[in-house]
Amino acid sequence: MTGHESAGRLGDEFCVPGSSSFTEFLAAYRPELLPMRRPFPDGVRAADDRFPHGTTVLALGYRDGVLIAGDRRATMGNLISQRDLEKVHPADDHTAVAFAGSVGLAVDMVKLYQVELTHFEKVEGTPMTFGAKATRLAGMIRQNLGQAMQGLAVVPLLAGYDVKAAGGARGRIFGFDVAGGAYEKPDFHAEGSGSPYARGALKKLFRPGMSRREAALVALQALYDAADDDSATGGPDINRRIFPIISVITEDGFERLPAQETEELTHEMVEQRRTRPDGPNAAP
């Protein structure tokens, strides 16, 4: 990988004691492979209509763990560049990451983050704690600050099931800013251009102790509200059968809801909107 291997043997850099961070290893030996490198000279800014951007993602806690979901649209300026983008990805067995922002950088960052967690576990012999996972992701975002200031920001959303949490608080959610600040959110959070509308819906509909089905319907309602007011967020495409991505993380690990289940829940939610176009009221 680093260009110094010969005759099937690893280079000397693989035998040098160092950090358990794969990102730091790349930075030391092959920094050009990191996605967080400046693509433009100083003073040059990316045009909004030249690079695809992902939009709304959200997460919320429920009875068995945490749910994370996202719409499917990517835009370039006022154009729809992709209708079926997947913005929710597993990071390890009990962690998932979703993203809003510059799609190309975000996908590379997610892949690097997946390797980062796997590399740490293999080197240290134990999984990283959830707090450390948030800190590592924050550091990767901070390394991208130069590109973010040039218009290529990536804002991820981290959710997971903390197997070491005390007091039964197992589902955890972290939001981030473009400078790498990490903020734990107690019940729910949303990122992306449609996030103000999604957070409004979540604030109205969220309640502790929901079942998986109830939490999935709340997520779908929130994404629908985001698409209703934000043109960059895609609503469910019934004709093309393109529906939001919904995944859950519980004690048993990461699970993406089957396509048929998501489609059935989406049809149920859309049917409810026929009689209440603005969505359900908050529970009394």
XYZ file of C-alpha atoms in Angstrom:
284
model
C 0.000 0.000 0.000
C 2.773 2.461 0.879
C 4.871 1.733 -2.183
C 7.840 0.140 -0.365
C 6.741 -3.497 -0.361
C 8.785 -5.989 -2.328
C 8.748 -9.764 -2.807
C 5.488 -10.000 -0.855
C 7.009 -8.471 2.302
C 5.608 -5.481 4.152
C 7.683 -2.337 4.304
C 9.622 -1.315 7.396
C 6.994 1.283 8.304
C 4.593 -1.530 9.208
C 7.037 -2.816 11.832
C 7.618 0.493 13.617
C 5.734 0.890 16.931
C 3.353 3.794 16.807
C -0.195 4.991 17.253
C -3.219 2.717 16.991
C -4.746 5.313 14.629
C -4.790 4.290 10.975
C -5.389 7.928 10.003
C -2.173 8.984 11.744
C -0.340 6.120 10.025
C -1.484 7.348 6.611
C -0.630 10.928 7.496
C 2.928 9.857 8.295
C 3.606 7.607 5.295
C 1.060 8.298 2.534
C -0.688 11.616 3.291
C -1.877 11.893 -0.313
C -4.278 8.976 0.360
C -6.162 10.924 3.007
C -9.452 12.389 1.763
C -8.879 15.497 3.898
C -6.376 17.241 1.632
C -6.766 20.684 0.083
C -7.871 20.381 -3.564
C -7.733 24.097 -4.422
C -5.199 26.905 -4.019
C -5.818 29.434 -1.259
C -8.649 31.798 -2.065
C -10.398 29.434 -4.479
C -13.845 28.222 -3.451
C -15.834 25.259 -4.771
C -18.873 26.197 -6.848
C -22.084 24.955 -5.233
C -23.400 23.622 -8.546
C -20.316 21.513 -9.386
C -20.182 19.021 -6.506
C -23.003 16.768 -5.237
C -24.204 17.500 -1.711
C -26.172 15.204 0.545
C -28.837 16.649 2.770
C -30.959 15.469 5.694
C -29.998 12.724 8.155
C -31.333 12.121 11.669
C -31.102 9.820 14.673
C -33.304 9.154 17.686
C -33.269 6.881 20.672
C -35.926 4.245 21.232
C -36.683 1.403 23.625
C -34.062 -1.059 22.368
C -31.295 1.283 21.224
C -30.966 3.996 18.607
C -32.346 4.528 15.104
C -30.528 6.436 12.336
C -32.053 7.434 8.999
C -31.544 9.635 5.967
C -33.247 10.776 2.794
C -31.816 9.709 -0.568
C -31.327 12.947 -2.532
C -28.077 14.617 -3.566
C -28.103 18.012 -5.261
C -25.763 20.215 -7.298
C -27.085 23.728 -6.964
C -30.689 23.617 -8.148
C -30.229 20.235 -9.885
C -30.931 16.782 -8.464
C -27.700 14.851 -9.060
C -28.760 11.561 -7.463
C -32.072 10.192 -6.221
C -30.916 7.023 -4.448
C -27.824 8.055 -2.470
C -27.124 6.003 0.651
C -26.151 8.322 3.515
C -26.313 5.832 6.406
C -23.463 3.345 6.861
C -22.328 0.944 9.579
C -19.004 1.916 11.144
C -18.650 -1.249 13.225
C -20.964 -3.797 14.847
C -22.545 -1.278 17.242
C -21.969 2.066 15.516
C -23.358 3.821 12.447
C -22.500 7.085 10.763
C -24.623 9.185 8.420
C -23.515 12.277 6.561
C -24.636 15.550 5.094
C -22.457 17.742 2.905
C -20.018 17.094 0.073
C -20.757 13.541 -1.074
C -17.366 12.553 -2.480
C -15.441 13.608 0.620
C -18.101 12.190 2.925
C -18.003 8.723 1.357
C -14.196 8.627 1.586
C -14.310 9.851 5.182
C -16.825 7.140 6.136
C -14.618 4.440 4.565
C -11.549 5.762 6.376
C -13.493 5.885 9.643
C -14.565 2.257 9.216
C -10.915 1.246 8.752
C -9.917 3.442 11.698
C -12.196 1.543 14.097
C -11.169 -1.866 12.741
C -7.470 -0.977 12.882
C -7.740 0.186 16.499
C -9.484 -3.018 17.575
C -6.866 -5.214 15.892
C -3.938 -3.259 17.328
C -5.299 -2.804 20.853
C -7.230 -6.079 21.073
C -10.398 -4.359 22.277
C -13.073 -2.187 20.623
C -12.816 1.563 21.013
C -15.163 3.100 23.590
C -18.060 5.071 22.187
C -16.705 8.346 23.530
C -13.378 7.640 21.823
C -15.209 6.877 18.563
C -16.792 10.328 18.695
C -13.414 11.921 19.443
C -11.712 10.131 16.541
C -14.445 11.205 14.113
C -14.201 14.775 15.391
C -10.469 14.727 14.667
C -11.076 13.598 11.094
C -13.595 16.406 10.591
C -11.089 18.897 12.002
C -8.512 17.763 9.438
C -11.045 18.647 6.729
C -11.476 22.227 7.976
C -9.457 23.715 5.101
C -11.722 22.117 2.507
C -14.810 23.017 4.528
C -13.795 26.676 4.363
C -13.533 26.263 0.580
C -17.110 24.999 0.347
C -16.560 21.234 0.712
C -17.893 20.671 4.210
C -18.798 17.263 5.613
C -21.053 17.082 8.678
C -21.556 13.534 9.941
C -23.996 12.167 12.493
C -22.804 9.387 14.779
C -25.147 6.948 16.520
C -24.532 3.723 18.338
C -25.271 1.289 21.116
C -22.817 1.744 23.977
C -22.278 -1.715 25.434
C -20.286 -0.232 28.338
C -22.710 2.541 29.300
C -23.890 2.610 32.892
C -27.462 2.960 34.047
C -29.089 1.515 30.945
C -28.352 4.563 28.745
C -27.200 2.467 25.802
C -28.343 4.399 22.704
C -26.052 7.402 22.107
C -26.027 10.159 19.477
C -23.306 12.690 18.607
C -23.569 15.694 16.327
C -20.580 17.659 15.011
C -19.723 21.036 13.535
C -17.376 21.677 10.601
C -14.518 22.590 12.969
C -14.657 19.169 14.642
C -16.678 20.056 17.724
C -18.516 17.004 19.074
C -21.809 17.356 20.942
C -23.755 14.522 22.529
C -27.504 14.744 21.974
C -29.724 13.156 24.628
C -32.758 12.007 22.614
C -32.546 12.942 18.926
C -30.691 15.056 16.414
C -30.666 15.915 12.699
C -28.080 17.348 10.303
C -28.210 18.808 6.804
C -30.164 21.487 4.993
C -33.524 20.044 6.043
C -32.478 19.524 9.661
C -34.383 22.491 11.169
C -37.655 21.028 9.906
C -36.697 17.469 10.851
C -35.717 18.566 14.356
C -39.021 20.397 14.697
C -40.907 17.219 13.833
C -38.741 15.132 16.174
C -39.290 17.584 19.012
C -43.019 17.273 18.451
C -43.258 13.492 18.000
C -40.433 11.988 20.048
C -41.246 10.279 23.324
C -39.144 7.939 25.458
C -39.672 4.187 25.251
C -40.940 3.962 21.674
C -40.931 0.631 19.868
C -38.852 0.146 16.736
C -41.926 0.549 14.558
C -43.011 3.738 16.323
C -39.501 5.195 16.079
C -39.305 4.362 12.370
C -42.619 6.121 11.710
C -41.416 9.185 13.639
C -38.231 9.239 11.540
C -40.254 8.987 8.331
C -42.547 11.807 9.454
C -39.520 13.992 10.257
C -37.891 13.329 6.876
C -41.197 14.053 5.142
C -41.439 17.403 6.947
C -37.866 18.192 5.908
C -38.648 17.394 2.255
C -41.852 19.438 2.477
C -39.922 22.632 3.250
C -36.397 22.007 1.931
C -36.006 21.468 -1.815
C -32.648 19.718 -1.350
C -34.227 16.954 0.755
C -35.927 14.162 -1.142
C -39.280 12.792 -0.070
C -40.304 9.169 -0.680
C -40.474 8.374 -4.404
C -43.414 5.991 -4.592
C -43.238 5.466 -8.358
C -39.520 4.645 -8.416
C -39.785 2.807 -5.078
C -37.004 4.902 -3.556
C -37.504 5.242 0.183
C -35.401 6.586 3.061
C -32.662 4.439 4.540
C -33.502 3.415 8.114
C -31.159 1.437 10.341
C -31.167 0.506 14.020
C -28.364 -0.336 16.430
C -29.210 -2.488 19.445
C -27.430 -4.908 21.764
C -27.498 -7.370 18.847
C -25.665 -4.939 16.583
C -26.340 -2.897 13.452
C -29.370 -3.760 11.314
C -30.750 -2.025 8.262
C -34.518 -2.269 8.062
C -35.540 -4.536 5.184
C -36.655 -2.694 2.055
C -40.139 -4.210 2.276
C -40.613 -3.058 5.881
C -39.451 0.473 5.053
C -41.760 0.586 2.019
C -44.770 -0.565 4.054
C -44.091 1.990 6.798
C -43.631 4.724 4.203
C -46.959 3.913 2.551
C -48.620 4.000 5.978
C -47.082 7.402 6.726
C -48.038 8.821 3.304
C -51.607 7.580 3.755
C -51.787 9.394 7.103
C -50.694 12.564 5.320
C -53.712 12.390 3.022
C -55.928 13.399 5.924
C -53.296 15.470 7.780
C -50.941 17.032 5.172
C -48.975 18.866 7.873
C -48.381 15.701 9.852
C -49.617 14.427 13.200
C -49.897 16.564 16.307
C -47.759 15.965 19.339
C -49.019 13.229 21.636
C -50.858 14.619 24.708
